[in-house]
Short mmCIF file of C-alpha atoms and ligand atoms in Angstrom, two decimals:
data_model
loop_
_atom_site.label_atom_id
_atom_site.label_comp_id
_atom_site.label_asym_id
_atom_site.label_seq_id
_atom_site.Cartn_x
_atom_site.Cartn_y
_atom_site.Cartn_z
CA UNK A 1 111.47 90.10 23.04
CA UNK A 2 110.57 87.34 25.77
CA UNK A 3 106.73 89.32 25.63
CA UNK A 4 103.87 89.25 23.09
CA UNK A 5 100.40 89.53 24.06
CA UNK A 6 101.14 92.77 26.41
CA UNK A 7 103.03 94.26 23.03
CA UNK A 8 101.48 97.23 21.03
CA UNK A 9 102.17 94.92 17.80
CA UNK A 10 99.60 92.19 19.73
CA UNK A 11 97.06 94.84 20.60
CA UNK A 12 97.66 98.15 18.82
CA UNK A 13 94.82 99.66 20.75
CA UNK A 14 95.04 100.80 24.43
CA UNK A 15 93.60 98.39 27.12
CA UNK A 16 91.10 100.38 29.08
CA UNK A 17 90.27 98.20 32.58
CA UNK A 18 87.07 98.76 34.02
CA UNK A 19 86.80 98.37 38.01
CA UNK A 20 83.25 99.51 38.79
CA UNK A 21 82.78 103.35 38.29
CA UNK A 22 86.65 103.76 37.95
CA UNK A 23 88.20 103.35 34.41
CA UNK A 24 92.03 102.68 34.07
CA UNK A 25 93.64 103.51 31.02
CA UNK A 26 91.43 105.88 29.11
CA UNK A 27 91.39 109.70 29.29
CA UNK A 28 91.11 110.34 33.11
CA UNK A 29 94.24 109.75 35.53
CA UNK A 30 93.34 107.40 38.58
CA UNK A 31 94.33 108.05 41.93
CA UNK A 32 94.53 105.01 44.46
CA UNK A 33 95.64 106.33 48.09
CA UNK A 34 95.62 104.73 51.52
CA UNK A 35 97.95 103.61 54.03
CA UNK A 36 100.80 101.15 53.58
CA UNK A 37 99.31 98.33 55.89
CA UNK A 38 96.09 98.48 57.57
CA UNK A 39 96.79 98.84 61.39
CA UNK A 40 93.43 99.84 62.91
CA UNK A 41 89.44 100.43 61.60
CA UNK A 42 89.64 103.49 63.41
CA UNK A 43 92.87 105.26 61.43
CA UNK A 44 91.89 103.50 58.27
CA UNK A 45 88.53 104.51 58.13
CA UNK A 46 89.91 108.30 59.11
CA UNK A 47 92.22 108.22 56.44
CA UNK A 48 89.99 106.44 53.63
CA UNK A 49 87.26 109.55 54.45
CA UNK A 50 90.02 112.08 54.06
CA UNK A 51 91.62 110.69 50.70
CA UNK A 52 88.12 110.42 49.46
CA UNK A 53 87.16 113.82 49.95
CA UNK A 54 90.45 115.02 48.53
CA UNK A 55 88.96 113.16 45.45
CA UNK A 56 90.92 109.76 45.72
CA UNK A 57 89.39 107.17 43.58
CA UNK A 58 90.79 103.79 44.89
CA UNK A 59 91.64 102.72 48.61
CA UNK A 60 94.88 100.99 49.23
CA UNK A 61 96.00 99.42 51.94
CA UNK A 62 98.26 96.31 52.86
CA UNK A 63 96.71 93.12 54.62
CA UNK A 64 99.26 90.96 53.81
CA UNK A 65 102.98 92.07 52.89
CA UNK A 66 106.29 90.95 51.60
CA UNK A 67 108.81 92.45 53.75
CA UNK A 68 112.48 92.17 53.47
CA UNK A 69 113.03 91.05 56.64
CA UNK A 70 111.02 87.41 58.11
CA UNK A 71 110.82 89.10 61.54
CA UNK A 72 109.24 92.44 60.38
CA UNK A 73 104.96 92.69 60.53
CA UNK A 74 103.48 90.90 57.98
CA UNK A 75 100.27 92.40 57.75
CA UNK A 76 97.26 91.51 59.83
CA UNK A 77 96.21 89.30 57.09
CA UNK A 78 92.55 88.59 57.09
CA UNK A 79 91.06 90.97 59.84
CA UNK A 80 92.92 93.74 57.57
CA UNK A 81 90.65 92.82 55.03
CA UNK A 82 87.78 93.37 57.07
CA UNK A 83 88.85 96.82 57.48
CA UNK A 84 89.36 97.78 53.77
CA UNK A 85 85.66 96.27 53.41
CA UNK A 86 84.13 98.58 56.04
CA UNK A 87 86.46 101.27 54.88
CA UNK A 88 85.08 100.56 50.93
CA UNK A 89 81.26 100.50 52.53
CA UNK A 90 81.62 103.74 54.04
CA UNK A 91 83.53 105.40 51.34
CA UNK A 92 82.23 103.41 47.92
CA UNK A 93 86.03 103.33 46.76
CA UNK A 94 87.33 100.18 45.46
CA UNK A 95 90.35 98.05 47.50
CA UNK A 96 93.57 97.39 45.81
CA UNK A 97 95.44 94.98 48.18
CA UNK A 98 98.34 92.86 48.03
CA UNK A 99 98.55 88.99 47.25
CA UNK A 100 101.71 87.02 48.18
CA UNK A 101 100.55 83.89 48.38
CA UNK A 102 97.85 81.76 45.78
CA UNK A 103 96.10 79.97 48.29
CA UNK A 104 94.38 83.84 49.58
CA UNK A 105 93.16 84.55 46.10
CA UNK A 106 89.65 83.37 46.83
CA UNK A 107 89.92 85.04 50.28
CA UNK A 108 91.26 88.94 48.95
CA UNK A 109 88.73 88.57 46.08
CA UNK A 110 85.69 88.74 48.93
CA UNK A 111 86.88 91.68 50.40
CA UNK A 112 89.39 93.55 47.36
CA UNK A 113 88.92 94.63 43.90
CA UNK A 114 91.70 94.65 42.83
CA UNK A 115 94.77 92.27 43.28
CA UNK A 116 98.41 93.67 43.45
CA UNK A 117 101.69 91.79 43.21
CA UNK A 118 104.34 93.43 44.78
CA UNK A 119 107.92 93.90 43.43
CA UNK A 120 109.17 90.77 44.95
CA UNK A 121 106.72 89.04 43.69
CA UNK A 122 106.98 90.08 39.54
CA UNK A 123 108.55 86.77 38.96
CA UNK A 124 106.71 84.11 41.04
CA UNK A 125 105.37 82.61 38.06
CA UNK A 126 102.72 80.63 40.58
CA UNK A 127 101.33 83.40 41.78
CA UNK A 128 101.37 84.72 38.17
CA UNK A 129 99.38 81.80 36.83
CA UNK A 130 97.10 81.76 39.61
CA UNK A 131 95.95 85.41 39.05
CA UNK A 132 95.81 85.27 35.34
CA UNK A 133 93.14 82.46 35.98
CA UNK A 134 91.05 84.63 37.88
CA UNK A 135 88.59 87.57 37.35
CA UNK A 136 89.93 90.28 39.37
CA UNK A 137 92.00 93.40 37.62
CA UNK A 138 95.66 92.68 38.66
CA UNK A 139 98.25 95.69 39.41
CA UNK A 140 101.58 94.04 38.27
CA UNK A 141 104.53 96.18 40.24
CA UNK A 142 107.90 95.81 38.42
CA UNK A 143 110.27 94.08 40.39
CA UNK A 144 112.90 96.93 41.52
CA UNK A 145 116.29 94.73 39.66
CA UNK A 146 114.14 93.85 36.68
CA UNK A 147 114.04 95.61 33.25
CA UNK A 148 110.74 96.76 31.07
CA UNK A 149 110.92 93.46 28.79
CA UNK A 150 110.95 91.11 31.70
CA UNK A 151 107.99 93.15 33.29
CA UNK A 152 106.27 92.93 30.36
CA UNK A 153 107.08 89.02 30.23
CA UNK A 154 105.50 88.63 33.85
CA UNK A 155 102.23 90.81 32.57
CA UNK A 156 102.06 88.15 29.66
CA UNK A 157 102.13 85.43 32.18
CA UNK A 158 98.24 86.94 33.52
CA UNK A 159 97.18 87.71 30.20
CA UNK A 160 98.24 83.80 29.08
CA UNK A 161 95.56 82.50 31.70
CA UNK A 162 92.81 84.74 30.48
CA UNK A 163 93.00 87.33 32.55
CA UNK A 164 92.99 90.73 30.14
CA UNK A 165 92.75 93.09 33.27
CA UNK A 166 96.16 93.78 33.70
CA UNK A 167 97.66 97.39 35.30
CA UNK A 168 101.52 97.73 35.38
CA UNK A 169 102.99 99.40 38.11
CA UNK A 170 106.37 101.50 38.16
CA UNK A 171 107.98 101.79 42.00
CA UNK A 172 111.51 102.58 41.35
CA UNK A 173 114.13 100.00 40.21
CA UNK A 174 117.46 99.81 42.51
CA UNK A 175 120.56 101.93 41.25
CA UNK A 176 124.05 102.85 43.07
CA UNK A 177 121.83 106.40 44.14
CA UNK A 178 121.58 105.96 47.64
CA UNK A 179 119.65 109.63 48.56
CA UNK A 180 116.42 108.07 47.64
CA UNK A 181 115.06 104.83 48.69
CA UNK A 182 114.76 103.45 45.13
CA UNK A 183 115.02 105.84 41.62
CA UNK A 184 111.79 106.17 39.69
CA UNK A 185 112.68 105.05 36.30
CA UNK A 186 110.34 108.06 34.82
CA UNK A 187 111.21 106.87 31.64
CA UNK A 188 109.59 103.45 31.55
CA UNK A 189 106.22 105.40 31.20
CA UNK A 190 106.74 106.41 27.51
CA UNK A 191 108.68 103.21 27.00
CA UNK A 192 105.65 101.15 28.54
CA UNK A 193 103.19 103.52 26.54
CA UNK A 194 105.18 102.57 22.50
CA UNK A 195 105.44 99.22 23.71
CA UNK A 196 102.37 97.74 25.49
CA UNK A 197 98.56 98.41 25.56
CA UNK A 198 98.58 97.69 29.16
CA UNK A 199 97.63 100.95 31.50
CA UNK A 200 100.54 102.13 33.61
CA UNK A 201 100.58 103.19 37.39
CA UNK A 202 103.59 104.81 38.97
CA UNK A 203 103.86 104.19 42.47
CA UNK A 204 105.93 107.21 44.07
CA UNK A 205 106.16 106.46 47.80
CA UNK A 206 108.50 103.53 47.30
CA UNK A 207 110.91 104.92 44.91
CA UNK A 208 111.04 108.16 46.93
CA UNK A 209 111.49 106.73 50.50
CA UNK A 210 110.58 109.97 51.58
CA UNK A 211 107.42 111.94 52.13
CA UNK A 212 108.68 115.12 50.75
CA UNK A 213 110.05 113.46 47.90
CA UNK A 214 106.53 112.24 47.06
CA UNK A 215 104.75 115.38 45.24
CA UNK A 216 107.47 116.43 42.96
CA UNK A 217 107.65 112.56 41.33
CA UNK A 218 104.18 112.20 41.46
CA UNK A 219 103.57 115.45 39.32
CA UNK A 220 106.44 114.35 36.96
CA UNK A 221 104.98 110.86 36.74
CA UNK A 222 101.45 112.67 35.19
CA UNK A 223 103.38 114.90 33.17
CA UNK A 224 105.01 111.98 31.65
CA UNK A 225 101.86 110.07 30.67
CA UNK A 226 101.38 107.75 33.49
CA UNK A 227 97.63 106.59 33.73
CA UNK A 228 97.18 106.76 37.47
CA UNK A 229 98.98 107.24 40.78
CA UNK A 230 99.42 104.68 43.77
CA UNK A 231 100.38 106.87 46.73
CA UNK A 232 101.05 105.88 50.48
CA UNK A 233 98.87 108.36 52.56
CA UNK A 234 98.08 108.00 56.32
CA UNK A 235 96.38 110.34 58.93
CA UNK A 236 99.24 109.83 60.99
CA UNK A 237 102.18 107.92 59.15
CA UNK A 238 104.46 108.89 62.10
CA UNK A 239 103.21 105.68 64.40
CA UNK A 240 103.24 103.68 61.40
CA UNK A 241 104.54 100.06 61.63
CA UNK A 242 105.39 100.42 57.88
CA UNK A 243 106.69 102.61 55.29
CA UNK A 244 106.02 105.57 57.46
CA UNK A 245 108.81 107.88 56.19
CA UNK A 246 107.51 107.70 52.85
CA UNK A 247 103.50 107.89 53.38
CA UNK A 248 102.46 111.49 52.87
CA UNK A 249 99.81 112.82 55.26
CA UNK A 250 95.57 113.06 54.57
CA UNK A 251 97.13 117.03 55.00
CA UNK A 252 99.84 116.79 52.19
CA UNK A 253 97.68 114.68 49.80
CA UNK A 254 94.74 117.28 49.72
CA UNK A 255 97.42 119.80 49.02
CA UNK A 256 98.73 117.83 46.34
CA UNK A 257 95.92 116.97 44.57
CA UNK A 258 94.50 120.21 42.68
CA UNK A 259 98.59 120.41 41.73
CA UNK A 260 98.15 116.82 40.03
CA UNK A 261 94.63 118.09 38.41
CA UNK A 262 96.46 121.30 37.18
CA UNK A 263 99.12 118.88 35.86
CA UNK A 264 96.77 116.43 33.97
CA UNK A 265 95.31 119.54 32.53
CA UNK A 266 98.33 120.89 31.07
CA UNK A 267 99.22 117.29 29.15
CA UNK A 268 95.44 117.00 28.37
CA UNK A 269 94.58 114.95 30.67
CA UNK A 270 91.80 115.12 33.43
CA UNK A 271 91.88 114.24 36.99
CA UNK A 272 87.98 113.95 37.51
CA UNK A 273 87.19 114.52 41.61
CA UNK A 274 86.08 111.55 43.03
C1 PEP B 301 103.77 98.43 49.18
O1 PEP B 301 103.08 98.66 47.70
O2 PEP B 301 103.42 98.38 49.78
C2 PEP B 301 105.19 97.54 48.45
C3 PEP B 301 105.48 96.45 49.47
O3 PEP B 301 105.68 97.23 47.36
P1 PEP B 301 106.94 96.67 46.54
O4 PEP B 301 105.85 95.99 46.05
O5 PEP B 301 106.57 97.99 45.38
O6 PEP B 301 107.83 97.31 47.45
MN1 MN B 302 104.46 100.11 51.52
#
């Protein structure tokens, strides 16, 4: 089957990943929110304070981006990491940010609590091996043209290095449908739950591609058994350099959170306020 360490056969008990006060893979759900890409300190802080007040548990924000085109904005790098650390200080929320180069691991580790591997790097085995040897929890996104088996095989690369803190993240796969940016594979949630002991997070934003679709699919993900969400939220997404169209506003996020809480209750989970 191509994977072993991430399988339920290998470990029947569900893995729990602890990041400071935030617990992934337990009864509670975790919501990670923030901009696709960090652009300036003031708007990041405004967004972070707002999502925290609405109940987000982790702050997301890109510093190093994996863009499809080489001439698209690639992120502000360490400058953005410093802004994330300031927002973390102001809100108390741990930070998740993407790594694109194994050489940046120590640098990112100084500023963030969770390392994200993007969809385009899911099978970058050098990167997987590098994060497998580090002490940070890793959010492993599913490649948009990869099967669930390949995704779990990628998770095995990290687990094989000795790092057991792996979070899977479904973010939509490529299909013939072009009304949305990708197709969220909602069934991957129960499939992962039955095949793997690892927590599964859903990123509704990259699948939807449009902000008005994000709420519906977030609720569906929780109903289907996801352990948490990674949502792109910005104080002013209309001016964002990256992924603004799929980024919900802080007001939309504030309206969505009580709805997510209600769905969580309906399926026997808790979405605690932060
Ligand atoms: C992101 O989280 O902003 C991102 C680039 O996501 P993905 O790797 O899923 O495309
Ligand atoms: Mn994005």
